Each structure stands twice: as structure tokens, then as C-alpha cells.
Amino acid sequence: MNLPLETESQKKAKKDKLPSVVKGRLKLYDPKADNVKKFITLLSQRINRPVVSSMVACVHCGMCTDSCHYVLARPEDPTMTPAYKADQIRRIWKKHMDWTGRIIPWWVRARSPDSDEDLNRLKNIVFGMCSQCRRCTLNCPMGVDTAALIRLTRGILTELGIVPEGVFNVSRDQWESGNQMAVTEEDYLETLDWMKEEVQEELGTSEIDIPVDKKGCDFMYTINPREIKFDPRSIAHAAKIFHFAEESWTMPRWGWDQTNFGLFSGDDKLGAYVAKNLYEAAKKLRAKRIVISECGHGYRSTRWEGYNWADYAQKIPTESVIITLIRYIQQGRIKVNPTHNPEPVTFHDSCNIARSGDLIEEPRWILKRVCSEFREMVPNRTENFCCTGGSGLLSMAEYRPLRLEVAQIKAEQLKATGAKIVCTICHNCVDGLNDVIKHYNLDMRVVQILEMVANALVIPGKKQGNQE
Ligand code: SF4
Ligand code: SF4
């Protein structure tokens, strides 16, 4: 994808900030150079301290190998190992930027890509053979962040337009429409209206509202475009719960997409654009807080990464709707009855929330209060396996066969719980898990916490099915 290039003064300012030893060797980006030269120039410009430490720290001990679901599903294939995947970028860095590659290139296996074919091969590794789940990172004694090297490489290839078609399309949609599913403003507002009417009808009251662009509310609620396109009931569940909690809330007309394809494609400029839209919307509406609906990469992007990409002084507190729900239950603003959800439920930790975020016990705290039987899957929490659809893989049709093959690990893990319901707090994981369930014929369905809480609500004045 050809993205706007930096101006000469921006390039110069960036170069001026670099240490003198790097400045001497650094070539500025030349848009007329061939792809290999551009790749190497961009790599040299994007090297930073965390990247260098992951480049140099790997001692090839192999301790991360069994962490990766690709390896577990294909144990005979050495190209599936995290170290092999990271080495494909590491060897280029060694060849062009590290002293070892200049002095003992044969020893450190330093090697440069020579052609577009080599870059295309690299594309298939970084986009098709890693879901950036970071399970290997947590199991590396040297702290090597393989997923960070994968994202760095994806970002450079994205800038060169050497990307899977799905990544190109989703990125373009998010640049053009402000959301990654190209939802128009008309569709967005119509869907919110439709959901408002559904909840009003269900509860027999016209008091339920889904406010848009209301100023000075306690929070601005942001969603995943999938909720508008494929799962609008999740907005209805949220509206119902917020109504009973007597919440003062709003949704923005623009800047409502909390997902961010820049996290997956490695495109920090897209990351900055999307995150800034959202932060600016909250500022304009004078919202006291930003609440993020259930989405793993959306939470990671909006809560943790977005203001770094955008270099934005984001001062408005930001939280997942999971925290909002806990507050309601703890403060007695909503009452829940676990017998409303009688089937056994297990929980799938989203990689972007449990390993790259901070919500591990919180969803469990809620689940134990809203369902009759909660069962942990094994392994769980930060050791959980990816839904296998992370890092935008669901949008890359060409890698679907391999994705479903390595999903065998996830399928076995799900099946072993014996649960009929798997709950997750990520819309991306919903689609990833649904694919696994369908492909491996598992007898279970996927739900999210908002649905479980909405089911469990004790509605004042309404006779409850299984309770008091
Ligand atoms: S990434 Fe870490 S665990 Fe894996 S081979 Fe390298 S040093 Fe060992
Ligand atoms: S980040 Fe996940 S998918 Fe990628 S190499 Fe590591 S364990 Fe495998």
C-alpha cells in the first residue's frame, strides 16, 4: 500500500534526532529505489532499542518452540518455530546494520533479500505464519519479542505495498471511512436506532436510549465495526445494561471505531490516525471517560498503544467495558442472577488482553457471578492459546488452510473443557473461535460477557425465570 511519504523537513528532523554513529550510515528513504533498497532503508530508520534487543538477544535455545501453536500442530516443520520466523528479519538486520554481519556474516547467517521474490517470501512468513500472539515472548528467558519483529517487518512491507490483499483492503477502508469495515454514517446511525427500538420493545418502555454526540456524559462508548455489520445485539445488550445502571453515556457520530488495523499491519501512521479520531471525539464531547467494548486488539490499541503512535497527550481515562460492568455489580447498580445462564461456560483469554494487556481476573470475576457453572480451560490466562485468528489473519484468505490446520491445538483445548459455551471478550476471537468450532465440529457456541450479563440481569418488576 502506498502511503503518504514524509516531507524532506520531517525526514531531516528525524535524522537529526539519531545518534551520530547511526546518522553516518543512514540513507534517507528514496521513493525511486527498488523494493529491496527501500526495505533496507526503512528498516534502518525504524530500528529502536526494543527492536535491537530482540534482534541481538536470541541465543537459539529453543525454549519458546513449544509455545507456538504452529509448531505444536506441525512439530516436524522447523520453519514454524518462532526463532526461525524472527531470524528471517534478524539476518537482514545483521547483514546491513550490525557489526557481526560485516565481520562474520557466515557465522551469524547474515543475508540480504535480493529480489521482490525474497520480499514476497518474507511477506508469507510474517503475515501467514504468525498470529502475533506473543506466547513465545512470555516463554523466552531472554525476553525476545518475536511478535514485535514480525510487526516491524509487516509495517515495512505494508509501506512498500507488499501485503496480502485483505490487509490492503481493510487498511484502505479504515483510512477512507474511519472504520475498518467501511460502515457509512447512515448505516451506523440506522443500526443504533434499530437497536434502540428493539430494546424498547423488549422491555416495553420508550425510556431506553442510545444517545449520539451527547455532550458532557460520564462516558463515550466505542465499538468494533463488526457490532454494526454482524452483531448489533451486542450494542443492544450494552444499552440495556447502561439503562438499568442509570448511566449517563453517549456514542460519537465520528471516531467510534476502537479497532485499529495499524496494530496488525504494523502501519503506525494508520494506527495514529484511527486512535486520534477516537481521542478527539471524546475531547469534543467532553466525555469524562472512554469505554471500550469487548475487543482484544481494539482495547490494546486504544488503551495502550494509540497515543504513542499518534504522539497524542491523551488525558481522558480509558477503560474496558469489563471494568464498567464490575463497577455496576460492586456498587449494586445492576443485579445479576447466575441461574439465568445455566449451561457450563469456559473462558478464552484474548492474546491482546491477557498477554499484551491487563485484564485477566476481571472477566472471571464477572463470569462467576453471571453463570451457574464456570470451567477453566487448560492452559489459561497468559498461557492460553490464540484463537488462531489474531493479527488480522481472518482477513487473509490465502492463509486460511494453514490457520485452520494449526487451530487443531485450540480445538483440542476447547473440547477438553466439555463446556457448551465459550465466552470471550474479543470480537475478533468470536470469529476465530467460530471458525475453529465449525471446522472441527465442536458442540459449543461462542458468547461475550455483555450477552451473559444482559441475560443475567434481574429486571425490576419482571418475574424472573429461575429465581426468587
Ligand atoms: S526467542 Fe528466546 S526462547 Fe526462543 S530460541 Fe531465542 S532465546 Fe530461546
Ligand atoms: S507470536 Fe505466537 S504465533 Fe507468532 S511465533 Fe510466537 S507463539 Fe508463534
XYZ file of N, CA and C in Angstrom, residues 220 252 254-255 272-287 290 310 312-314 316:
78
model
N -17.997 8.042 26.924
C -18.254 7.848 25.493
C -17.981 6.374 25.206
N -20.206 8.421 19.845
C -19.884 9.542 18.952
C -20.353 9.247 17.525
N -18.650 10.253 14.918
C -17.373 10.009 14.230
C -16.337 9.661 15.292
N -15.443 8.725 14.953
C -14.413 8.359 15.944
C -14.885 7.253 16.869
N -2.047 5.808 14.233
C -2.152 7.158 14.788
C -3.461 7.819 14.342
N -3.791 7.673 13.070
C -4.988 8.319 12.503
C -6.258 7.822 13.208
N -6.362 6.495 13.346
C -7.581 5.915 13.918
C -7.690 6.282 15.414
N -6.576 6.137 16.123
C -6.605 6.419 17.561
C -6.932 7.897 17.816
N -6.343 8.772 17.009
C -6.574 10.207 17.220
C -8.041 10.576 16.965
N -8.649 9.963 15.951
C -10.078 10.201 15.700
C -10.893 9.970 16.963
N -10.581 8.864 17.629
C -11.347 8.473 18.810
C -11.071 9.413 19.993
N -9.795 9.686 20.247
C -9.455 10.572 21.373
C -10.058 11.962 21.171
N -9.993 12.443 19.917
C -10.520 13.783 19.623
C -12.040 13.821 19.793
N -12.700 12.711 19.430
C -14.164 12.654 19.577
C -14.539 12.789 21.056
N -13.807 12.077 21.920
C -14.099 12.130 23.362
C -13.857 13.535 23.907
N -12.794 14.167 23.395
C -12.470 15.526 23.849
C -13.575 16.499 23.426
N -13.988 16.366 22.161
C -15.015 17.261 21.629
C -16.330 17.118 22.401
N -16.633 15.889 22.795
C -17.895 15.646 23.506
C -17.761 15.883 25.015
N -16.578 16.262 25.444
C -16.280 16.490 26.870
C -16.668 15.279 27.720
N -16.391 14.087 27.171
C -16.699 12.855 27.912
C -15.709 12.722 29.072
N -13.560 7.207 28.469
C -13.804 6.454 27.233
C -13.998 4.997 27.646
N 0.158 8.157 17.836
C -0.321 9.482 17.439
C 0.474 10.603 18.095
N 0.115 11.722 21.048
C -1.044 12.494 21.473
C -1.118 12.521 23.000
N -1.352 13.695 23.554
C -1.470 13.819 25.009
C -2.892 13.421 25.414
N -3.105 12.124 25.532
C -4.445 11.591 25.801
C -4.679 11.595 27.312
N -7.893 11.668 28.855
C -9.202 11.161 29.313
C -9.039 9.691 29.727
